[in-house]
XYZ file of C-alpha atoms in Angstrom:
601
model
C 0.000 0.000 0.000
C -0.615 2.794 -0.208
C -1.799 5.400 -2.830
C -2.401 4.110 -6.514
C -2.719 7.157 -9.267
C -3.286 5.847 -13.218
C -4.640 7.957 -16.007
C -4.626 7.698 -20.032
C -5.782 10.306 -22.974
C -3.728 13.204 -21.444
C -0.705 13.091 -23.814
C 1.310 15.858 -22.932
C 0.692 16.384 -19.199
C 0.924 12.945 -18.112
C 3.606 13.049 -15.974
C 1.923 16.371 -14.031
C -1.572 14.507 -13.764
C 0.481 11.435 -12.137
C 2.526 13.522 -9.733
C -0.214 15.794 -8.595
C -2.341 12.702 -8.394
C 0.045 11.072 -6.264
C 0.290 14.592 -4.356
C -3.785 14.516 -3.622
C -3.211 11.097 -1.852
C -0.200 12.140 0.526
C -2.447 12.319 3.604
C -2.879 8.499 3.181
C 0.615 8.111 4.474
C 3.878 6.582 2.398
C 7.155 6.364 2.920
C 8.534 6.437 -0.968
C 7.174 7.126 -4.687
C 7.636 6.481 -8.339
C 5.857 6.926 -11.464
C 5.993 4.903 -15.039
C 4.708 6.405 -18.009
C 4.458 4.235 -21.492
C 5.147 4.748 -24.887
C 7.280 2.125 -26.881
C 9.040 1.947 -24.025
C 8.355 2.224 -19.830
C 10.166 4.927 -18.121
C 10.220 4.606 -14.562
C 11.744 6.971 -11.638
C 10.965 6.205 -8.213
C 12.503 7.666 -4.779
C 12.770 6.736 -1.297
C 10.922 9.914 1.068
C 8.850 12.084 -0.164
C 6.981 13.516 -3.347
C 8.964 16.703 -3.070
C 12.150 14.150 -3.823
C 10.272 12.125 -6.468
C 9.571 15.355 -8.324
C 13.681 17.010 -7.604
C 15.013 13.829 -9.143
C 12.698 13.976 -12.395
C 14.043 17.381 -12.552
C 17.611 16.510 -12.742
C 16.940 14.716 -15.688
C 18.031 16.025 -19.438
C 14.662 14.801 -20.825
C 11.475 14.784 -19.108
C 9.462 11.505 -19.117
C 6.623 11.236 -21.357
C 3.983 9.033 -22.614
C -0.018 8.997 -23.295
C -0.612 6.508 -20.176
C 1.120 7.019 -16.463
C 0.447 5.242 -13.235
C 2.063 5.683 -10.273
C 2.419 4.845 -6.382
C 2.882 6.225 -2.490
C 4.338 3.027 -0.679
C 4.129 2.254 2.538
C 6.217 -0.384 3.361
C 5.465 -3.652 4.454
C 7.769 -5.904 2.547
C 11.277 -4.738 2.857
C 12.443 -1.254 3.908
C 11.802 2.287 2.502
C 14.366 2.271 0.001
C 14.653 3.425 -3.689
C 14.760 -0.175 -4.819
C 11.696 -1.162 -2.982
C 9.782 1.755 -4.323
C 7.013 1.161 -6.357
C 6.689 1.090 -9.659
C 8.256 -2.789 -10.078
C 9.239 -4.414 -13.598
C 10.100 -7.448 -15.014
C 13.971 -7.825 -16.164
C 13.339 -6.533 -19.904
C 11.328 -3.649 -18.698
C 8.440 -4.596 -20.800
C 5.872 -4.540 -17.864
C 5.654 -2.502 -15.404
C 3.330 -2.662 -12.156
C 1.782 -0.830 -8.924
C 0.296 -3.273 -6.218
C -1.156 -1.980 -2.648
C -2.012 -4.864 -0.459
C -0.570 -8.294 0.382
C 0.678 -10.948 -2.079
C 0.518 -14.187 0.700
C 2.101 -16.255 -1.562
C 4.835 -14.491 -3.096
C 7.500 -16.238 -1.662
C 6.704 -19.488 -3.144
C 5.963 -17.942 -6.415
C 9.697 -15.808 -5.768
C 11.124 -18.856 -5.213
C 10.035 -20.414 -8.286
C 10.576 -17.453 -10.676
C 14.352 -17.615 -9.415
C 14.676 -21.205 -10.112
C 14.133 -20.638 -13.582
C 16.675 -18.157 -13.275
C 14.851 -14.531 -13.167
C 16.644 -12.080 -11.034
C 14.943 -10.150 -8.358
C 16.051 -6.330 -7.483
C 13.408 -5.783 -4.695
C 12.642 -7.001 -1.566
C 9.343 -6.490 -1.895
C 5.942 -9.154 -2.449
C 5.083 -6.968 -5.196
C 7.954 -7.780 -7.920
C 6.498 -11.237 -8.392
C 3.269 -9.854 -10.305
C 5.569 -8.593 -13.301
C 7.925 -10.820 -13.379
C 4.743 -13.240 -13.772
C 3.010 -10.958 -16.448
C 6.278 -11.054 -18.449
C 6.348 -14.729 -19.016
C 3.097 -15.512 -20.000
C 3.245 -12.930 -22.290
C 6.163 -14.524 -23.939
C 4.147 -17.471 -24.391
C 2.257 -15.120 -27.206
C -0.981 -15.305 -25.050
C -2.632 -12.261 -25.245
C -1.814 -9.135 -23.147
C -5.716 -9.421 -21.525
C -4.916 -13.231 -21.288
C -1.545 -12.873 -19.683
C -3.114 -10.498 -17.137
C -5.609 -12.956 -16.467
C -3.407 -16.207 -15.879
C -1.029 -13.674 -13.946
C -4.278 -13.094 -11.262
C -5.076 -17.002 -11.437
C -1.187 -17.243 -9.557
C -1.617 -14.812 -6.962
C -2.846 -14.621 -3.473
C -3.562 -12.059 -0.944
C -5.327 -8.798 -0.931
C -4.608 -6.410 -3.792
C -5.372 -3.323 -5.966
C -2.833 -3.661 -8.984
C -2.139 -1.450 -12.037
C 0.071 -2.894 -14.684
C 1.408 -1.389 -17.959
C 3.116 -2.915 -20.944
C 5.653 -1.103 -23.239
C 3.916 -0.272 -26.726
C 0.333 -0.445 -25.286
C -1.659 2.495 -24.698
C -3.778 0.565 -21.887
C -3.947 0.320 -17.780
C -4.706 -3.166 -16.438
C -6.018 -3.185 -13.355
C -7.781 -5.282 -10.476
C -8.725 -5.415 -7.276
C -9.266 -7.601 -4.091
C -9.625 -6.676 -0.549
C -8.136 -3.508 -2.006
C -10.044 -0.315 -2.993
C -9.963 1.008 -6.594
C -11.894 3.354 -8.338
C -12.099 4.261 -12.207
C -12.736 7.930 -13.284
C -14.567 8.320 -16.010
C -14.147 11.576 -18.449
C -14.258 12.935 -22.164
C -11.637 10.894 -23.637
C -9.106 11.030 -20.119
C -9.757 8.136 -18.028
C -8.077 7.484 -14.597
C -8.152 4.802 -11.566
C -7.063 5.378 -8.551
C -7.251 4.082 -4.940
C -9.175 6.550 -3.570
C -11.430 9.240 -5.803
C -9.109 12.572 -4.489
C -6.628 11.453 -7.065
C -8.458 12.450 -10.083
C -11.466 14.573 -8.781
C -9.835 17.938 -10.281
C -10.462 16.361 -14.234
C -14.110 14.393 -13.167
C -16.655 13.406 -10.173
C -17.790 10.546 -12.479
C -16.762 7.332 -11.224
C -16.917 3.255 -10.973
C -15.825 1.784 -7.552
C -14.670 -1.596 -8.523
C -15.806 -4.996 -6.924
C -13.516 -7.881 -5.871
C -12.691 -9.879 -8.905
C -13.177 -7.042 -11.561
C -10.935 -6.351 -13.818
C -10.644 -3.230 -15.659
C -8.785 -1.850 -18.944
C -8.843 1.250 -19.532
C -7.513 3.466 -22.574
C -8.007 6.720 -24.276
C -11.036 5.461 -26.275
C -12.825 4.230 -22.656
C -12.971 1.302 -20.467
C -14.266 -1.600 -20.394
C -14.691 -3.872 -16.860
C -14.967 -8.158 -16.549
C -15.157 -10.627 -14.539
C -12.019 -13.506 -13.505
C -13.272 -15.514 -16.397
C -13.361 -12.541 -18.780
C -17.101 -12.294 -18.975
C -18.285 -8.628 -19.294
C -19.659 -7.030 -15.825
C -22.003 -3.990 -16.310
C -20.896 -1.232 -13.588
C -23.182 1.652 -12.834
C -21.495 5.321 -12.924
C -21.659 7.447 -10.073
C -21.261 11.093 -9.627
C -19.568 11.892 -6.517
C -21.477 14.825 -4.377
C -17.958 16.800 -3.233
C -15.601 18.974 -4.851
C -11.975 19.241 -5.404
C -11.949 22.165 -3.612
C -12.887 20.113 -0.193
C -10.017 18.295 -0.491
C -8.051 21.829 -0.165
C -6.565 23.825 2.994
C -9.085 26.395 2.753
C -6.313 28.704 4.430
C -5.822 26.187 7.327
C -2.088 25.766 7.992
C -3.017 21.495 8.321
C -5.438 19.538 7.119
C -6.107 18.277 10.475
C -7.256 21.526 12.000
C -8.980 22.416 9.130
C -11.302 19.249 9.401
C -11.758 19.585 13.159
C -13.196 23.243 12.275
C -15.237 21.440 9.730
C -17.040 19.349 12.813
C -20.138 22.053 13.029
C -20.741 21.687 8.974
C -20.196 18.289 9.190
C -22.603 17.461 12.415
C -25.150 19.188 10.312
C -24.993 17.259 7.287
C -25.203 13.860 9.065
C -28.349 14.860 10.966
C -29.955 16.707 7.521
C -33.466 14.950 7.211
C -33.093 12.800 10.357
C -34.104 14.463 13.206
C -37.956 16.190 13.796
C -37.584 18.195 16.682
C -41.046 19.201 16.753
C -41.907 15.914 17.339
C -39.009 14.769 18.853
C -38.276 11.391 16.160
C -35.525 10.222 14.466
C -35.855 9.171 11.130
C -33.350 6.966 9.500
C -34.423 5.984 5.678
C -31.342 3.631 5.290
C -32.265 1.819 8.829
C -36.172 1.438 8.026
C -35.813 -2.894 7.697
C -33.150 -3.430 10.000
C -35.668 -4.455 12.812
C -34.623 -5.575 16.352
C -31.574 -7.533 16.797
C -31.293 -9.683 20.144
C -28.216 -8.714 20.170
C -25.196 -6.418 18.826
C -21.644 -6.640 17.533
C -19.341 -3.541 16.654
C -16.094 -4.344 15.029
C -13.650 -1.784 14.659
C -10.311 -0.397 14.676
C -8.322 2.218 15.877
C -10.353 5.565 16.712
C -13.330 3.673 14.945
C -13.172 1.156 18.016
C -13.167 3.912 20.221
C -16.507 5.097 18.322
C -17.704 1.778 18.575
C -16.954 1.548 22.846
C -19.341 4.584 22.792
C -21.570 2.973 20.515
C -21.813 -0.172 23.304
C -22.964 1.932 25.890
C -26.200 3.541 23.642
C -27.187 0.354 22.978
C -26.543 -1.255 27.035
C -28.766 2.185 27.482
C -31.964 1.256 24.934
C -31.889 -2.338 26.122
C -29.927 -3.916 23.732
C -26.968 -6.362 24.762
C -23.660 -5.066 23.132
C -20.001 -5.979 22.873
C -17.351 -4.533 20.690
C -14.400 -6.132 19.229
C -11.221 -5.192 17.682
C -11.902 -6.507 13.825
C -8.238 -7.550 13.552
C -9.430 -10.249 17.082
C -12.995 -11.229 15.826
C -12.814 -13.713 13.233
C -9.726 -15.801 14.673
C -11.216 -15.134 18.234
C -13.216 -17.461 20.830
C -16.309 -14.713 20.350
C -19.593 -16.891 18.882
C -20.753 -14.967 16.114
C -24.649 -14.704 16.635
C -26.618 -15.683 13.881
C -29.272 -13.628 15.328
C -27.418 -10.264 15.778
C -26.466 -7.202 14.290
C -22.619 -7.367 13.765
C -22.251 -3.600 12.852
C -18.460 -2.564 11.293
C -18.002 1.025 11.759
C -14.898 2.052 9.253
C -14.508 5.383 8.232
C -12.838 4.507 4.733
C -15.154 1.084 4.116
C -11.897 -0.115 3.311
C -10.232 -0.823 6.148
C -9.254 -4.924 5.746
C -9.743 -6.208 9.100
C -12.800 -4.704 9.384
C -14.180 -5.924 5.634
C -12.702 -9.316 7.174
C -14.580 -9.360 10.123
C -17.835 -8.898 8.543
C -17.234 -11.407 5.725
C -16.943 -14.283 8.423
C -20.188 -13.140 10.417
C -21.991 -13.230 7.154
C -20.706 -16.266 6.109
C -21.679 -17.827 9.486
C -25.465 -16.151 8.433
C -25.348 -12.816 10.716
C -27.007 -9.491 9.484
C -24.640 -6.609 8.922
C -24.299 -3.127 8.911
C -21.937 -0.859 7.727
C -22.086 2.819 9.295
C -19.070 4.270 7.080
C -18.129 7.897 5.498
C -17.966 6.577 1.967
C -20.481 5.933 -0.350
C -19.882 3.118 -2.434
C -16.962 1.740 -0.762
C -16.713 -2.161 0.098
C -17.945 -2.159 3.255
C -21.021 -0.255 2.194
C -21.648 -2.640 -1.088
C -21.095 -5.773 1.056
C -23.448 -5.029 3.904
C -26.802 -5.712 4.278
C -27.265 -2.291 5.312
C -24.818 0.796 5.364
C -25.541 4.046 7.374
C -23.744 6.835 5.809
C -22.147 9.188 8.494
C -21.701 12.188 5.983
C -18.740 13.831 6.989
C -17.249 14.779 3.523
C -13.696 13.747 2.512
C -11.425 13.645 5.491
C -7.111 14.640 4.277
C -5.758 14.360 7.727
C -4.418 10.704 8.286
C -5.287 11.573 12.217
C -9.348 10.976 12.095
C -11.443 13.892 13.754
C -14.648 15.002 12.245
C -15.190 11.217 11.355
C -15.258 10.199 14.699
C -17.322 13.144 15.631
C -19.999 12.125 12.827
C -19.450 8.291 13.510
C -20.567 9.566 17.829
C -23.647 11.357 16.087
C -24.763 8.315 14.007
C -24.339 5.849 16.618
C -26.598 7.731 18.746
C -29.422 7.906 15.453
C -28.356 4.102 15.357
C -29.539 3.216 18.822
C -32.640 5.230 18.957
C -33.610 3.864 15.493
C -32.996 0.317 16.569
C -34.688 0.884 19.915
C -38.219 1.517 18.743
C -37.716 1.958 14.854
C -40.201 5.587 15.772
C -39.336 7.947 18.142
C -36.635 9.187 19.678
C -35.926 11.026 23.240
C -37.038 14.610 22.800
C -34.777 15.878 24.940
C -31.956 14.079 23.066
C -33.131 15.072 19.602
C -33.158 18.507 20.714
C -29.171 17.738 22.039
C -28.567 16.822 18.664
C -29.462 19.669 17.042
C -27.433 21.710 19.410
C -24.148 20.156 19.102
C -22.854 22.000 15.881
C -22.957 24.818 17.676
C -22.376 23.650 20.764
C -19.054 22.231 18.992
C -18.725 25.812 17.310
C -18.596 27.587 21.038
C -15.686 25.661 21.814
C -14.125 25.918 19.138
C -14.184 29.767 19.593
C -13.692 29.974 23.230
C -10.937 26.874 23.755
C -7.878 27.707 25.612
C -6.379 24.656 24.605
C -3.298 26.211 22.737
C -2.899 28.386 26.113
C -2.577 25.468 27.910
C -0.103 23.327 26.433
C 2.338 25.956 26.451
C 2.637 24.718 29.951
C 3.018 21.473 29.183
C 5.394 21.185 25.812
C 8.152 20.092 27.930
C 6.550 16.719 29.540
C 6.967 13.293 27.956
C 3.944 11.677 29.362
C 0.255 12.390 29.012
C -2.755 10.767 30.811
C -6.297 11.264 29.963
C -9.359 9.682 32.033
C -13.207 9.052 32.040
C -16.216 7.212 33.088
C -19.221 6.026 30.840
C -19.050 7.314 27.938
C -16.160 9.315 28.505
C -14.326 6.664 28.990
C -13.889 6.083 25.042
C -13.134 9.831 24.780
C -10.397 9.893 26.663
C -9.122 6.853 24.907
C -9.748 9.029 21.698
C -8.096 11.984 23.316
C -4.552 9.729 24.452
C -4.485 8.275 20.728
C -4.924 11.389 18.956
C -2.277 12.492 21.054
C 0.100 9.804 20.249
C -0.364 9.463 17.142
C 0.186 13.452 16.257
C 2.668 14.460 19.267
C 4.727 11.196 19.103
C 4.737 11.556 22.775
C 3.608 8.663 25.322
C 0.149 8.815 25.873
C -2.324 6.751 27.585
C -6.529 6.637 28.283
C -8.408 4.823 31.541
C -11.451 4.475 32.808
C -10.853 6.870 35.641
C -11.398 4.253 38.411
C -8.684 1.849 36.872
C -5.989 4.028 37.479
C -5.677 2.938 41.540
C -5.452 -0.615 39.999
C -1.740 0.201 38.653
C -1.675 3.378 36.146
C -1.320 4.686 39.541
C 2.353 3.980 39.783
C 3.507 5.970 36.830
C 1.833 9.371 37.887
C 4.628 11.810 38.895
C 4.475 15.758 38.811
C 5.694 15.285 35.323
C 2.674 13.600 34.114
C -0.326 15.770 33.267
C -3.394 14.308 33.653
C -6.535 15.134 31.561
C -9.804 14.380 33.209
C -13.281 14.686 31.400
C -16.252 15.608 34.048
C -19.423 16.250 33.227
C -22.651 16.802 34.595
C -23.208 16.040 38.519
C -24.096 12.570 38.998
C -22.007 9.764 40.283
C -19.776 8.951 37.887
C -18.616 13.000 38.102
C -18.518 12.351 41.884
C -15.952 9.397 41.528
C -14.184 10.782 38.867
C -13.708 13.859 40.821
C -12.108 11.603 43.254
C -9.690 10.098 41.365
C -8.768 13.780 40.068
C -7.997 13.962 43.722
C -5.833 10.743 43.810
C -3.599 11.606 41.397
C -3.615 15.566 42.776
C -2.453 13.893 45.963
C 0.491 12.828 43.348
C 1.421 16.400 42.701
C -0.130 15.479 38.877
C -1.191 18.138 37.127
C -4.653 18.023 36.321
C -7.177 19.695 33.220
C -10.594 19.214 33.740
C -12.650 18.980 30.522
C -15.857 20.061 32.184
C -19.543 21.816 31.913
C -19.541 23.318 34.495
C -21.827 20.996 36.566
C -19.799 19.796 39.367
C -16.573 21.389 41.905
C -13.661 19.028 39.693
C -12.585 23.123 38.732
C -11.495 23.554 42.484
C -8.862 20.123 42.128
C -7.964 21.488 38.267
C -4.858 23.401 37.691
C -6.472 24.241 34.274
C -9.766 24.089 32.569
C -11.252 23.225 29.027
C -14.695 24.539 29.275
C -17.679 23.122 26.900
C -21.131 23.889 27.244
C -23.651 21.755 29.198
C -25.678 19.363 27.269
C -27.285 15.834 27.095
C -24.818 13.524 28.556
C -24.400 11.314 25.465
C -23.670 14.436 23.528
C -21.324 15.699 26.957
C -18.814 13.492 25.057
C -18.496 15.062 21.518
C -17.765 18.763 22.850
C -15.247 17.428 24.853
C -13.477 15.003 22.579
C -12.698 18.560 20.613
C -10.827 19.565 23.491
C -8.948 17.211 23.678
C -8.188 17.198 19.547
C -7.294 20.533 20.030
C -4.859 19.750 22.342
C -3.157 17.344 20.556
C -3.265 19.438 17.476
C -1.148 22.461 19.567
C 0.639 20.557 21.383
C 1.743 18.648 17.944
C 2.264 21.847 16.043
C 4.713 23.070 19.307
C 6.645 20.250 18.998
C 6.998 21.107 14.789
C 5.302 17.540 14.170
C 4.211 15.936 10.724
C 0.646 16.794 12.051
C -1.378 15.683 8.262
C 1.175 12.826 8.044
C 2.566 11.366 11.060
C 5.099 8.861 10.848
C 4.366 5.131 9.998
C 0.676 5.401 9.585
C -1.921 5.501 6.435
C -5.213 6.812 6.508
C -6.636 3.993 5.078
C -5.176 0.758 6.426
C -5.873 -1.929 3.993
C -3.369 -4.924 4.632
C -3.865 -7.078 7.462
């Protein structure tokens, strides 16, 4: 993996469409880059690091590649190191073929070993050489080009999105499985790509691709069959955003652009859903999914922490509830009920231990849900149902409005699935409230203020009860993943049962508190306990209770419903990662080591 960028009919700007292609899909993370672009001959450059080098070594060059058909790739490595070698594009010996692969090829060591036997020489240390090196020999064999594609996918195994040229051809080859690719269809230019970003500047036209498809695409058009070669008839889409939403809008990062994007994109997941006159929720996509006995999330990575909140709703409306890690559930002792909801919440619908999860509870005959961000992606085509969360297209490999908008539809989830009518009143009218509620503290935070204080520090707690509790495991991740700084969440009562032991004066400690019930009572004391520690302590709080007289600082947000308490504060605690990250002069948009859109297992 990670980021896949193809396009034919552009003739003279190919190599700019590629690289600012490749450019649109930075924010899914990489760690090298090449391009290949085809005339009688394949002309590849690649680079270890960054587009910025890709594009300084094509300008050392005396001639400028050309050709009417490009592809090229943003790797993130799994097989073999970042290195110039292991960047992608990969060819065969002769340089006749030339390939981009994100995914997994499971088998490519057997197929590696065989290739060498017969005495082809490998220059990679990657899984991904194999599939040219393949191509190359049964096109020797004077099958076809189409054919030798074909037999080359009979050979391999694993999860995949693949792009493949041949020298003298003026066509893209391409398949997927477990993998997402997309075609883009316009007058004459046609482009695929692993996410639609790539190629939304030239068209919003598109065909998201199904597992076994296979697609050739050329200046004249494209054409898309099945393993056996049989034509498959794909509807075209139109995609509902802009190019210009993929853009900074004058933010300095992505990432704080999109969490100042929460109140617009609150609104647009809750368009048509809520009647606050009469206090219902109205779901159209959820209108057959009737009462399960019982519910499984699946989930990973700030998604599971959606999906922890997502538990408690339904514990709340009478519905038994567990979540999982996806990457645990289909390997793991869990029984799979055949007559429960197994909902996979995945911001991407692409994310492969999540698509795997829900594959083996519908093989074993469970109903399934998808509540996702994109429309059309696997997860939403595989389902049974799919609840669209609506955010808009999200840059910043660190989620934030997503997890915001995945909060808001878990709550229309429960209700919905509750009584399939009517919702709490007092909640609807919570709902309604939270883009501005979200806007207020976004205007009023101190967070930046704050952190000052703290730059210096190397670890960070963050604590909550209920439903804070999956907040403040939000809050420690987001963190982490932005500040590269130790982080950690609890459930605020776990930390006596040894967290406890780490807290020093050097170890701030951020506590959410909310209303004035119980859980705010015991929460407040363990603010106390870890006071009593010399700790520094910010309390994310309404208001509501006295936690402000244990608190060396405060993150105010408004009061509210206490399932919606959690959303203002979660932007807190974004906020704080975001200055704290942007102190420290982090990648914020693209941390180290991670893609937006994890799709290897």
């Amino acid at each position: 993996m990670c980021g896949i960028i193809g396009c034919v009919g552009h003739h003279d700007d190919t190599l700019d469409v590629v690289l600012d292609g490749l450019e649109t899909l930075e924010y899914r993370g990489y760690d090298s880059a090449g391009v290949a672009l085809v005339d009688d001959s394949i002309d590849v450059q690649k680079k270890q690091g960054r587009l910025e080098a890709l594009r300084t070594e094509i300008a050392k060059r005396d001639v400028t590649p050309t050709g009417d058909v490009g592809i090229g790739h943003t790797r993130w490595s799994t097989h073999g190191p970042p290195t110039d070698a292991n960047a992608h594009p990969h060819t065969d010996e002769a340089g006749q073929v030339a390939v981009v692969h994100n995914g997994i090829i499971e088998n490519y060591q057997s197929l590696r070993d065989e290739l060498e036997a017969e005495g082809v020489t490998f220059t990679s240390d990657t899984d991904t050489e194999v599939i040219p090196h393949l191509f190359a020999a049964y096109l020797e064999t004077d099958l076809s080009t189409e054919l030798a594609f074909h037999r080359t996918l009979e050979r391999i195994d694993g999860s995949y999105a693949i792009a493949a040229v041949v020298a003298g051809d003026d066509r893209i080859f391409a398949t997927r499985n477990d993998s997402p690719l997309v075609l883009g269809i316009g007058e004459n230019q046609y482009y695929l790509a692993s996410d639609v970003p790539a190629f939304l500047e030239y068209t919003r036209d598109v065909v998201y691709l199904d597992d076994g498809d296979v697609a050739i695409i050329d200046a004249d058009g494209w054409d898309v069959t099945d393993g056996d070669g049989e034509s498959v008839d794909k509807e075209v889409s139109t995609v509902t955003w802009s190019a210009e939403q993929t853009g900074k809008s004058g933010y300095e990062h992505y990432m704080l652009k999109e969490i100042n994007e929460q109140p617009t994109a609150l609104r647009q997941g809750l368009s048509g859903r809520l009647d606050e006159l009469a206090g219902d929720i109205t779901v159209e996509e959820l209108d057959d999914v009737g009462f399960p006995e019982t519910v499984h999330f699946v989930a990973c990575g700030t998604s599971y922490h959606a999906a922890l909140y997502g538990v408690e709703l339904f514990r709340e409306v009478g519905v038994p509830a567990q979540a999982f890690l996806a990457s645990e559930y289909a390997t793991g002792p869990a029984p799979i009920p055949e007559d429960g909801l197994i909902v996979g919440v995945t911001q991407s619908g692409e994310t492969a231990d999540t698509l795997s999860a829900l594959r083996e509870a519908q093989g074993r005959g469970a109903k399934t849900l998808a509540l996702t961000n994109v429309v059309g992606s696997t997860a939403a085509r595989e389902c049974d149902h799919a609840l669209y969360i609506r955010s808009g297209p999200e840059i910043g490999v660190a989620a934030t409005k997503t997890f915001s908008s995945q909060l808001t539809a878990l709550n229309l989830l429960a209700e919905t699935i509750a009584d399939n009518t009517r919702g709490s009143r007092d909640l609807v009218l919570a709902l309604r409230d939270v883009p501005s509620d979200i806007q207020q503290v976004l205007d009023e935070t101190t967070a930046e203020a704050i952190v000052d204080e703290y730059v210096d520090n190397e670890s960070f707690f963050f604590i909550g009860r209920g439903l804070h509790f999956p907040v403040a495991l939000e809050g420690a991740l987001k963190f982490k993943e932005i500040t590269y700084e130790h982080a950690e969440g609890f459930a605020s009562g776990e930390l006596k049962h040894g967290p406890l032991a780490l807290v020093t004066s050097n170890t701030p400690v951020f506590a959410i508190v909310t209303g004035n019930d119980e859980r705010a009572r015991k929460t407040i004391g363990n603010v106390k306990e870890v006071e009593a520690r010399d700790a520094p302590v910010i309390a994310v709080t309404d208001g509501q209770s006295d936690v402000e007289r244990y608190a060396d600082h405060v993150l105010e947000i408004p009061e509210t419903h206490q399932r919606t308490a959690p959303m203002l504060a979660n932007v807190q605690l974004q906020l704080v990662a975001y200055h704290m990250a942007n102190q420290l002069g982090r990648s914020i948009d693209k941390p180290r080591n991670l893609a937006k859109s994890v799709t290897v297992e």
